[in-house]
Amino acid sequence: MKPRKTIEEVSNLNNEARDLVVVITHGIDHELSSVGVTIALGGMTAGLKVSIFLTSAGVDIVRHGAADLTQVKPLDGLAAMLRDFMNRGGKLWACTPCVKSRGYAQEDLLDGVVISGASVMHELIKGGAATLSF
């Protein structure tokens, strides 16, 4: 039988920022990319530590200039939401094989985007992060 947590331990857990990983698989031509970023921003507003993992066509949204004309009314434009996400301390990861298969390199992507395998996301999940996929 596991020992019960003290009230202080439970209180400390409730005060720690929880992790959320948002996986976005859609690109600039699909409204779900904007929805995913909106959900990520909402998580930040709620006090979560949010990371976005871009895979498949999702990596296209962080190519320089790609999101500039993408907007799903009544949401803000995708480019503005991505800037807001990064300015608020969000982590943006782009799947290594997905980036390579499109012929992109680091210099093709927005500043702050990290090209990475899924292991960065898996570490957060192992630590208890919630995940959402779009």
mmCIF file of C-alpha atoms in Angstrom:
data_model
loop_
_atom_site.group_PDB
_atom_site.id
_atom_site.type_symbol
_atom_site.label_atom_id
_atom_site.label_comp_id
_atom_site.label_asym_id
_atom_site.label_seq_id
_atom_site.Cartn_x
_atom_site.Cartn_y
_atom_site.Cartn_z
ATOM 1 C CA MET A 1 0.000 0.000 0.000
ATOM 2 C CA LYS A 2 1.354 3.422 -0.982
ATOM 3 C CA PRO A 3 1.695 5.999 1.778
ATOM 4 C CA ARG A 4 -0.788 8.827 1.472
ATOM 5 C CA LYS A 5 0.450 12.264 0.513
ATOM 6 C CA THR A 6 0.354 14.956 3.124
ATOM 7 C CA ILE A 7 -1.776 18.053 2.588
ATOM 8 C CA GLU A 8 1.439 20.009 2.007
ATOM 9 C CA GLU A 9 2.599 17.566 -0.684
ATOM 10 C CA VAL A 10 -0.749 17.730 -2.476
ATOM 11 C CA SER A 11 -0.737 21.528 -2.256
ATOM 12 C CA ASN A 12 2.762 21.667 -3.753
ATOM 13 C CA LEU A 13 1.656 19.420 -6.641
ATOM 14 C CA ASN A 14 -1.306 21.680 -7.336
ATOM 15 C CA ASN A 15 0.946 24.768 -7.384
ATOM 16 C CA GLU A 16 3.463 23.320 -9.856
ATOM 17 C CA ALA A 17 2.870 24.155 -13.501
ATOM 18 C CA ARG A 18 1.802 21.017 -15.350
ATOM 19 C CA ASP A 19 3.084 20.157 -18.810
ATOM 20 C CA LEU A 20 0.948 19.987 -21.935
ATOM 21 C CA VAL A 21 2.216 18.746 -25.278
ATOM 22 C CA VAL A 22 0.162 19.715 -28.323
ATOM 23 C CA VAL A 23 0.908 17.612 -31.403
ATOM 24 C CA ILE A 24 0.037 19.342 -34.673
ATOM 25 C CA THR A 25 0.013 17.270 -37.860
ATOM 26 C CA HIS A 26 -1.797 19.706 -40.174
ATOM 27 C CA GLY A 27 -0.228 22.507 -42.179
ATOM 28 C CA ILE A 28 -1.194 26.015 -43.246
ATOM 29 C CA ASP A 29 -3.985 24.715 -45.494
ATOM 30 C CA HIS A 30 -6.030 23.207 -42.657
ATOM 31 C CA GLU A 31 -7.876 24.923 -39.824
ATOM 32 C CA LEU A 32 -6.657 22.355 -37.276
ATOM 33 C CA SER A 33 -3.187 23.920 -37.257
ATOM 34 C CA SER A 34 -4.711 27.195 -36.047
ATOM 35 C CA VAL A 35 -6.963 25.361 -33.594
ATOM 36 C CA GLY A 36 -3.970 23.500 -32.138
ATOM 37 C CA VAL A 37 -2.006 26.706 -31.591
ATOM 38 C CA THR A 38 -5.091 28.358 -30.057
ATOM 39 C CA ILE A 39 -5.452 25.452 -27.616
ATOM 40 C CA ALA A 40 -1.744 25.704 -26.783
ATOM 41 C CA LEU A 41 -2.085 29.430 -26.029
ATOM 42 C CA GLY A 42 -5.135 28.731 -23.878
ATOM 43 C CA GLY A 43 -3.121 26.182 -21.925
ATOM 44 C CA MET A 44 -0.468 28.817 -21.263
ATOM 45 C CA THR A 45 -3.130 31.237 -20.063
ATOM 46 C CA ALA A 46 -4.370 28.506 -17.712
ATOM 47 C CA GLY A 47 -0.869 28.204 -16.223
ATOM 48 C CA LEU A 48 0.387 25.129 -18.053
ATOM 49 C CA LYS A 49 3.898 24.747 -19.464
ATOM 50 C CA VAL A 50 3.117 24.121 -23.109
ATOM 51 C CA SER A 51 5.170 22.574 -25.877
ATOM 52 C CA ILE A 52 4.121 22.035 -29.475
ATOM 53 C CA PHE A 53 5.476 19.088 -31.439
ATOM 54 C CA LEU A 54 5.019 19.518 -35.194
ATOM 55 C CA THR A 55 4.929 16.430 -37.352
ATOM 56 C CA SER A 56 3.940 15.586 -40.929
ATOM 57 C CA ALA A 57 2.505 18.685 -42.663
ATOM 58 C CA GLY A 58 2.549 20.484 -39.306
ATOM 59 C CA VAL A 59 6.205 21.412 -39.834
ATOM 60 C CA ASP A 60 5.132 23.615 -42.733
ATOM 61 C CA ILE A 61 3.567 26.182 -40.378
ATOM 62 C CA VAL A 62 6.972 27.224 -39.026
ATOM 63 C CA ARG A 63 8.688 27.716 -42.374
ATOM 64 C CA HIS A 64 9.546 31.412 -42.815
ATOM 65 C CA GLY A 65 6.555 33.244 -44.284
ATOM 66 C CA ALA A 66 4.330 30.172 -44.585
ATOM 67 C CA ALA A 67 1.826 31.137 -41.872
ATOM 68 C CA ASP A 68 1.638 34.826 -42.816
ATOM 69 C CA LEU A 69 -1.583 34.520 -44.802
ATOM 70 C CA THR A 70 -3.235 31.767 -42.761
ATOM 71 C CA GLN A 71 -6.172 32.862 -40.646
ATOM 72 C CA VAL A 72 -9.254 31.029 -39.478
ATOM 73 C CA LYS A 73 -11.839 33.660 -38.545
ATOM 74 C CA PRO A 74 -12.478 34.687 -35.799
ATOM 75 C CA LEU A 75 -9.052 33.523 -34.571
ATOM 76 C CA ASP A 76 -5.941 35.663 -34.895
ATOM 77 C CA GLY A 77 -3.664 34.941 -37.829
ATOM 78 C CA LEU A 78 -1.514 31.833 -37.464
ATOM 79 C CA ALA A 79 1.764 33.781 -37.722
ATOM 80 C CA ALA A 80 0.697 36.137 -34.913
ATOM 81 C CA MET A 81 -0.345 33.210 -32.718
ATOM 82 C CA LEU A 82 2.988 31.451 -33.276
ATOM 83 C CA ARG A 83 4.862 34.646 -32.313
ATOM 84 C CA ASP A 84 2.708 34.979 -29.191
ATOM 85 C CA PHE A 85 3.387 31.342 -28.277
ATOM 86 C CA MET A 86 7.149 31.779 -28.596
ATOM 87 C CA ASN A 87 7.144 35.158 -26.806
ATOM 88 C CA ARG A 88 5.320 33.569 -23.879
ATOM 89 C CA GLY A 89 8.008 30.904 -23.502
ATOM 90 C CA GLY A 90 6.432 28.041 -25.401
ATOM 91 C CA LYS A 91 8.641 25.329 -26.849
ATOM 92 C CA LEU A 92 8.234 24.561 -30.544
ATOM 93 C CA TRP A 93 9.704 21.331 -31.876
ATOM 94 C CA ALA A 94 9.698 20.217 -35.511
ATOM 95 C CA CYS A 95 10.023 16.486 -36.263
ATOM 96 C CA THR A 96 13.455 15.757 -37.724
ATOM 97 C CA PRO A 97 12.408 13.297 -40.460
ATOM 98 C CA CYS A 98 9.430 15.489 -41.425
ATOM 99 C CA VAL A 99 11.692 18.526 -41.820
ATOM 100 C CA LYS A 100 14.252 16.554 -43.825
ATOM 101 C CA SER A 101 11.651 14.953 -46.103
ATOM 102 C CA ARG A 102 10.515 18.443 -47.137
ATOM 103 C CA GLY A 103 14.075 19.596 -47.815
ATOM 104 C CA TYR A 104 13.975 22.176 -45.010
ATOM 105 C CA ALA A 105 16.965 23.159 -42.892
ATOM 106 C CA GLN A 106 17.139 25.094 -39.619
ATOM 107 C CA GLU A 107 17.559 28.412 -41.464
ATOM 108 C CA ASP A 108 14.231 27.793 -43.261
ATOM 109 C CA LEU A 109 12.344 27.770 -39.960
ATOM 110 C CA LEU A 110 11.245 30.511 -37.579
ATOM 111 C CA ASP A 111 13.716 31.558 -34.900
ATOM 112 C CA GLY A 112 13.328 29.449 -31.790
ATOM 113 C CA VAL A 113 12.021 26.325 -33.517
ATOM 114 C CA VAL A 114 14.045 23.267 -32.551
ATOM 115 C CA ILE A 115 14.376 20.377 -34.986
ATOM 116 C CA SER A 116 14.088 17.287 -32.847
ATOM 117 C CA GLY A 117 12.980 13.705 -32.706
ATOM 118 C CA ALA A 118 10.017 12.633 -30.615
ATOM 119 C CA SER A 119 12.214 11.822 -27.596
ATOM 120 C CA VAL A 120 11.815 15.387 -26.260
ATOM 121 C CA MET A 121 8.058 14.881 -26.212
ATOM 122 C CA HIS A 122 8.361 11.400 -24.716
ATOM 123 C CA GLU A 123 10.385 12.747 -21.787
ATOM 124 C CA LEU A 124 7.562 15.123 -20.895
ATOM 125 C CA ILE A 125 4.976 12.371 -21.285
ATOM 126 C CA LYS A 126 6.988 10.086 -18.986
ATOM 127 C CA GLY A 127 6.889 12.915 -16.452
ATOM 128 C CA GLY A 128 3.108 13.097 -16.617
ATOM 129 C CA ALA A 129 2.440 15.627 -19.387
ATOM 130 C CA ALA A 130 -0.999 15.672 -20.921
ATOM 131 C CA THR A 131 -1.156 15.457 -24.713
ATOM 132 C CA LEU A 132 -3.566 16.739 -27.346
ATOM 133 C CA SER A 133 -3.355 16.097 -31.070
ATOM 134 C CA PHE A 134 -4.570 18.190 -33.995
#
